[in-house]
Coordinates of C-alpha atoms in Angstrom, one line a residue:
M1 CA 131.9 76.3 73.3
Y2 CA 131.1 77.7 76.8
R3 CA 134.1 78.2 79.1
H4 CA 132.9 81.0 81.3
V5 CA 129.4 81.5 82.9
L6 CA 128.2 84.9 84.2
F7 CA 125.5 85.2 86.9
D8 CA 123.2 87.7 87.7
I9 CA 122.3 87.9 91.3
D10 CA 118.7 89.2 92.1
G11 CA 116.0 87.0 91.2
T12 CA 118.7 84.5 89.7
M13 CA 120.8 83.5 92.7
I14 CA 118.8 84.9 95.5
D15 CA 115.1 85.2 95.8
S16 CA 115.4 89.0 96.7
E17 CA 112.5 90.3 94.6
P18 CA 109.7 90.1 97.0
Y19 CA 111.5 91.6 99.9
Y20 CA 113.2 94.3 97.8
V21 CA 110.0 95.4 96.1
E22 CA 108.6 96.0 99.7
C23 CA 111.7 98.0 100.3
L24 CA 111.3 100.1 97.3
N25 CA 107.6 100.7 98.1
E26 CA 108.6 101.8 101.6
V27 CA 111.3 104.1 100.4
C28 CA 108.9 105.6 97.9
R29 CA 106.1 106.1 100.6
R30 CA 108.7 107.9 103.0
F31 CA 110.0 110.1 100.1
L32 CA 107.1 110.5 97.7
G33 CA 104.1 109.9 100.0
H34 CA 102.7 107.1 98.0
S35 CA 103.5 103.7 96.6
P36 CA 104.1 103.6 92.8
A37 CA 102.4 101.3 90.3
A38 CA 103.2 97.7 91.1
E39 CA 104.5 97.1 87.5
A40 CA 106.6 100.0 87.6
V41 CA 108.3 98.8 90.9
R42 CA 108.8 95.5 89.5
R43 CA 110.5 96.8 86.2
C44 CA 112.7 99.0 88.5
F45 CA 113.8 96.1 90.6
A46 CA 116.1 94.9 87.9
M47 CA 117.9 98.3 87.9
N48 CA 120.8 99.4 90.4
S49 CA 119.3 101.3 93.3
H50 CA 120.1 104.9 92.3
D51 CA 118.6 104.4 88.8
A52 CA 115.5 102.5 90.3
L53 CA 114.6 105.2 92.9
H54 CA 115.2 107.9 90.3
A55 CA 112.9 106.3 87.9
L56 CA 110.2 105.9 90.5
G57 CA 110.2 109.6 91.2
V58 CA 112.7 110.3 93.9
G59 CA 114.4 113.7 93.1
T60 CA 118.0 114.1 92.7
H61 CA 118.3 116.3 95.6
A62 CA 117.1 113.3 98.0
L63 CA 118.5 110.4 96.0
S64 CA 121.5 109.7 98.2
E65 CA 119.3 109.7 101.4
A66 CA 116.8 107.5 99.8
V67 CA 119.5 104.9 98.7
A68 CA 120.8 104.9 102.2
L69 CA 117.4 104.1 103.6
Y70 CA 116.8 101.4 100.8
D71 CA 120.3 99.8 101.8
A72 CA 119.5 99.8 105.4
L73 CA 116.2 98.1 104.7
C74 CA 117.5 95.6 102.3
F75 CA 120.6 94.4 103.9
Q76 CA 119.2 92.7 107.0
P77 CA 120.1 89.2 108.0
D78 CA 117.9 86.3 107.1
K79 CA 115.4 88.4 104.9
V80 CA 116.5 87.1 101.5
P81 CA 117.1 83.3 100.9
V82 CA 119.3 81.8 98.4
C83 CA 117.4 80.1 95.7
P84 CA 117.2 76.4 96.1
G85 CA 119.6 74.5 94.0
I86 CA 122.0 77.3 93.5
P87 CA 124.8 76.4 95.7
T88 CA 124.8 72.7 94.3
L89 CA 124.8 74.3 90.6
L90 CA 127.7 76.6 91.4
S91 CA 129.8 73.7 92.9
A92 CA 129.0 71.4 90.0
L93 CA 130.0 74.0 87.3
R94 CA 133.3 74.8 89.1
R95 CA 134.0 70.9 89.3
D96 CA 133.4 70.6 85.8
G97 CA 135.9 73.5 84.8
A98 CA 133.8 76.5 84.5
R99 CA 135.0 79.9 85.3
L100 CA 132.5 81.8 87.2
A101 CA 131.7 85.5 87.4
I102 CA 129.0 87.7 88.9
Y103 CA 127.6 90.2 86.4
S104 CA 125.3 92.5 88.4
A105 CA 123.7 96.1 88.3
R106 CA 124.8 96.4 92.0
F107 CA 127.5 98.7 93.2
A108 CA 130.6 97.5 94.7
Y109 CA 130.0 98.4 98.2
E110 CA 126.8 96.2 98.2
F111 CA 128.9 92.9 97.9
E112 CA 130.4 93.9 101.3
Q113 CA 127.1 94.9 103.1
D114 CA 124.6 92.4 101.9
P115 CA 124.6 89.4 104.2
A116 CA 122.5 87.3 101.6
L117 CA 125.7 87.3 99.3
T118 CA 128.1 86.1 101.9
P119 CA 127.6 82.3 101.2
L120 CA 127.8 82.8 97.4
L121 CA 130.8 85.1 96.9
P122 CA 133.5 82.4 97.5
C123 CA 132.3 80.5 94.4
F124 CA 133.1 83.2 92.0
D125 CA 136.5 84.3 90.5
E126 CA 135.3 87.7 89.5
I127 CA 132.5 90.4 90.1
I128 CA 131.4 92.8 87.4
C129 CA 129.6 95.5 89.0
V130 CA 128.6 99.3 88.5
G131 CA 131.2 101.7 89.1
P132 CA 134.1 100.1 87.3
Q133 CA 131.6 99.3 84.5
P134 CA 128.4 101.0 83.2
S135 CA 125.0 99.4 84.5
K136 CA 123.2 97.0 82.4
P137 CA 121.6 97.0 79.9
D138 CA 124.7 98.7 78.6
P139 CA 126.9 95.6 77.7
G140 CA 130.1 97.4 78.5
G141 CA 130.9 95.0 81.5
A142 CA 130.4 91.8 79.6
L143 CA 132.4 93.0 76.7
D144 CA 135.2 94.1 78.8
Y145 CA 135.3 90.8 80.5
I146 CA 135.2 89.1 77.2
R147 CA 138.1 91.3 76.0
R148 CA 140.3 90.8 79.2
H149 CA 139.9 87.1 79.2
R150 CA 140.5 86.8 75.5
L151 CA 137.2 84.9 74.7
A152 CA 135.0 84.5 71.9
K153 CA 131.4 85.6 72.5
D154 CA 130.3 81.9 72.1
E155 CA 132.4 80.9 74.9
V156 CA 130.3 82.9 77.3
L157 CA 126.9 81.9 78.9
Y158 CA 125.1 84.5 80.9
V159 CA 122.4 83.4 83.4
G160 CA 119.8 86.1 84.4
D161 CA 116.2 86.5 85.0
S162 CA 114.9 90.0 83.8
H163 CA 114.2 92.2 80.8
I164 CA 117.3 94.0 81.7
D165 CA 119.4 90.7 81.4
S166 CA 117.8 90.0 78.1
L167 CA 118.7 93.3 76.5
T168 CA 122.1 93.1 78.0
A169 CA 122.8 89.7 76.5
Q170 CA 121.4 90.9 73.0
R171 CA 123.6 94.0 72.9
A172 CA 126.8 92.0 74.1
G173 CA 126.0 89.2 71.5
I174 CA 126.1 86.3 74.1
D175 CA 123.8 83.5 74.9
L176 CA 121.3 84.0 77.7
A177 CA 119.8 81.3 80.0
M178 CA 116.7 82.8 81.4
C179 CA 115.9 81.9 84.8
E180 CA 112.1 81.1 85.6
W181 CA 112.4 79.8 89.1
K182 CA 111.9 82.8 91.1
R183 CA 108.7 83.3 93.1
L184 CA 107.4 86.4 91.2
C185 CA 107.5 85.1 87.7
N186 CA 108.0 87.6 84.6
P187 CA 104.6 88.7 83.1
Q188 CA 106.2 87.8 79.6
R189 CA 109.1 85.9 78.3
Y190 CA 111.8 88.0 77.3
P191 CA 114.3 87.0 74.3
A192 CA 116.9 84.2 75.5
R193 CA 118.6 81.3 74.1
Y194 CA 117.3 79.0 76.9
Y195 CA 114.6 78.9 79.4
C196 CA 115.2 77.3 82.6
S197 CA 112.7 76.3 85.4
R198 CA 115.2 74.8 87.7
P199 CA 118.9 75.5 88.3
E200 CA 120.1 72.0 87.4
Q201 CA 119.0 72.7 83.8
I202 CA 122.0 75.3 83.6
L203 CA 124.3 72.5 84.4
S204 CA 122.6 70.2 81.8
I205 CA 123.1 73.1 79.2
W206 CA 126.7 73.4 80.3
Q207 CA 127.5 69.7 80.1
E208 CA 125.7 69.2 76.6
N209 CA 127.6 72.1 75.3
R210 CA 130.9 70.8 76.5
R211 CA 130.1 67.4 75.1
G212 CA 129.5 68.9 71.7
L213 CA 132.9 70.9 71.9
C214 CA 134.9 67.7 72.9
M215 CA 133.3 65.9 69.9
A216 CA 134.1 68.6 67.6
E217 CA 137.6 68.9 68.8
G218 CA 138.1 65.0 68.7

């Protein structure tokens, strides 16, 4: 069944939420004079930076400056760790024949500027990001990927961690493995096909799925 695996980044492959939430709060303090409600900031964390800061109250006239400050705060060396087990998972999936792509709400320039992503990018064949594609939860990026690679929807597994990822998977009609290994856990469980507390469970899902496919083809 599964042939391709799409990975979200923030909260899925890198443990960025605690630090990036601090950065969002700092930008809001400077531009709004206060920190928004904690739950509002957490929900906006899953959005791209422009949409997040606008949703938190930064006006259009100041948005570019606010995003620039947010980027400067976020993209510091050694601030955001890769989630334990992710490099091993990516290597194992590639060895087992998976084609891997990043599916993110980030903009293209962020992949060049964020040092936290440097060790991960060589593992991926493609990056689906905002700009060329609409931002999640619009499923356009996933649907375009499926079309270009001539895939059936049941050949794609999406790995994510947020309500945005859940909505995206539902609208695209693809299976979602919901990650539950980040430090700041979701306050509720969002709809998904699978729930995983450790990265190695993704590999087990992949291998069990592939065994079922081989038995069906045999």
